[in-house]
Short mmCIF file of C-alpha atoms in Angstrom, two decimals:
data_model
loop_
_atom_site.label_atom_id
_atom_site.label_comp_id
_atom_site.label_asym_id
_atom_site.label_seq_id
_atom_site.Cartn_x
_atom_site.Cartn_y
_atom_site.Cartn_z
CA UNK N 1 1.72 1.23 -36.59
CA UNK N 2 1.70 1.02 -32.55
CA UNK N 3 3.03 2.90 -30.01
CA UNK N 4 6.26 1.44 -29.96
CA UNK N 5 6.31 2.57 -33.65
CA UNK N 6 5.26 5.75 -32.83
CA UNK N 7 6.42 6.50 -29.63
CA UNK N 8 9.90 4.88 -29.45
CA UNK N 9 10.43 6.94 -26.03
CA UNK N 10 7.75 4.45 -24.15
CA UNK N 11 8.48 1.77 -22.72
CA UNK N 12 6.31 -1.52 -23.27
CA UNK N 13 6.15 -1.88 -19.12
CA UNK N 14 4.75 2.04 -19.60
CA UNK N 15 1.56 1.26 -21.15
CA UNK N 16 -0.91 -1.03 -19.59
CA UNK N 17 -3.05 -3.56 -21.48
CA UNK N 18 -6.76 -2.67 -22.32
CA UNK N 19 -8.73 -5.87 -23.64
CA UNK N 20 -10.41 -5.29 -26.29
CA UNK N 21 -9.01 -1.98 -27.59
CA UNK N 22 -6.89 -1.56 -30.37
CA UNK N 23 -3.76 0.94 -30.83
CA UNK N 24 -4.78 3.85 -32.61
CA UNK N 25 -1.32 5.78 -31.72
CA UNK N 26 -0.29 8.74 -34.14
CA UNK N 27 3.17 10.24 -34.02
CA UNK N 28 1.15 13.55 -34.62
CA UNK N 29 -0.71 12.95 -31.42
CA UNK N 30 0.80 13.86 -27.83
CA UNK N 31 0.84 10.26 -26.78
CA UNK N 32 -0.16 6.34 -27.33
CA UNK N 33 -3.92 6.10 -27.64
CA UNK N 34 -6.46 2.56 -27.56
CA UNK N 35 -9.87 2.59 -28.88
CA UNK N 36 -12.79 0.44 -28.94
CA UNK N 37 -15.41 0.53 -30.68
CA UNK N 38 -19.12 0.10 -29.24
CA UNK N 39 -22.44 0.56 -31.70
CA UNK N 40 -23.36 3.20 -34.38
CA UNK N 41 -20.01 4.19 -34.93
CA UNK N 42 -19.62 5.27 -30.84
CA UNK N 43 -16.34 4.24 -29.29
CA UNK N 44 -14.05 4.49 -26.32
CA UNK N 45 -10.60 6.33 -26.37
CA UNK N 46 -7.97 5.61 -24.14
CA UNK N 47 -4.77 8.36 -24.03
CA UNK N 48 -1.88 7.21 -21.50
CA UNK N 49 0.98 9.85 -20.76
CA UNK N 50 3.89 9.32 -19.76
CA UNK N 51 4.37 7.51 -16.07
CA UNK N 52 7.17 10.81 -15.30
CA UNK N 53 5.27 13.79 -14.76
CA UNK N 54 8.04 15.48 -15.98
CA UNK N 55 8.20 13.67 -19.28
CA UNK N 56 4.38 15.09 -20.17
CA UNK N 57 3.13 16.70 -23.27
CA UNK N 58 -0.02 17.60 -22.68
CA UNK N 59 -2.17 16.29 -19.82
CA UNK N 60 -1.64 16.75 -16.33
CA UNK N 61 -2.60 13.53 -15.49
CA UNK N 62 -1.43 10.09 -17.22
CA UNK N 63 -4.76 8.89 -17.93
CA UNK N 64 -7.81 10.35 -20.34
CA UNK N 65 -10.36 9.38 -22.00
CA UNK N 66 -12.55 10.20 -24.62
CA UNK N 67 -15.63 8.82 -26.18
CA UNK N 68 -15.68 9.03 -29.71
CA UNK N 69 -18.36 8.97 -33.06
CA UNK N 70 -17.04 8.78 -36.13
CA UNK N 71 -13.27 9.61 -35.39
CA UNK N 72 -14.46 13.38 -33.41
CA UNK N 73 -14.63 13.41 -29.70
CA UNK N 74 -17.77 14.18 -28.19
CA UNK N 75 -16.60 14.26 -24.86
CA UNK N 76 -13.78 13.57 -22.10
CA UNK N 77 -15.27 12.03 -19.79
CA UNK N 78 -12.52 11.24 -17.41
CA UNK N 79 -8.33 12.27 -16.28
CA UNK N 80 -7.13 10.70 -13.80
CA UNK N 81 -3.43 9.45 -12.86
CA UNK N 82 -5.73 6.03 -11.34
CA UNK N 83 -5.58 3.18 -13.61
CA UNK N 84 -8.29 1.07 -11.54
CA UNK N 85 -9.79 4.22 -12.03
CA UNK N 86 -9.74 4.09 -16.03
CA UNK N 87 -10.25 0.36 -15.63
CA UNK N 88 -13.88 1.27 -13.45
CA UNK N 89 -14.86 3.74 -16.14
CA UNK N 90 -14.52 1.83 -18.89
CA UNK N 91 -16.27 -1.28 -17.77
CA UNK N 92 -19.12 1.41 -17.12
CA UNK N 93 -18.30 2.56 -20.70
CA UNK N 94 -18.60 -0.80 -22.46
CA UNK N 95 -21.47 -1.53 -20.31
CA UNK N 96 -23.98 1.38 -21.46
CA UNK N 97 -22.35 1.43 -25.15
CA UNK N 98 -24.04 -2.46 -25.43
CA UNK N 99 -27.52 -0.64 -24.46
CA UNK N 100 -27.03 1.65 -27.28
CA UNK N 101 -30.11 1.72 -29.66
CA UNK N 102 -28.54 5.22 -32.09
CA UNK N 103 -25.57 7.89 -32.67
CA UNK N 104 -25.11 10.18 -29.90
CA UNK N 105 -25.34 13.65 -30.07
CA UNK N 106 -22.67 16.05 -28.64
CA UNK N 107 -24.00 16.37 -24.92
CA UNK N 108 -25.25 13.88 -24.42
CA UNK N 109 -25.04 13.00 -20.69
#
């Protein structure tokens, strides 16, 4: 399944491209999602809304996103309507999820 699948209302020019993630939408969810996965069963979770406010289901913003362990989220740990925004925070993301040497625990930052 992918968004398109799922979400028939998006348009492809709606959702950007995030390399190395993989669609994870859900027609149960609220919107598309992307996820990619770091060590010890730790990954990242992109949700994009829709680009009309009006056309929102659930976040204020377009962007969120979550990081995950073993398909719960631990934490959000940003919403934002910036994509170079989400882009910056998930370079950060990728970048400390290499240094990984366990699981996380919930808080940990």
């Amino acid at each position: 399944m992918t968004y398109l699948t799922e979400f028939p209302e998006f348009e492809s020019s709606d959702v950007p491209v995030f390399e190395g993630f993989t669609d994870t939408s859900w027609h149960n969810d609220t919107c598309p999602s992307f996820e990619r996965p770091l060590k010890h069963g730790v990954s990242i979770r992109v949700w994009v809304e829709h680009q009309d406010p009006q056309k929102r289901d659930y976040f204020v913003e377009r962007f969120a996103i979550d990081i995950m362990q073993d398909c719960e989220c631990l934490e959000t740990v940003l919403i934002t309507d910036d994509l170079d925004q989400v882009r910056a925070e998930i370079k950060k993301l990728v970048e400390a999820g290499e240094r990984l040497t366990g699981p996380l625990e919930k808080g940990y930052s």
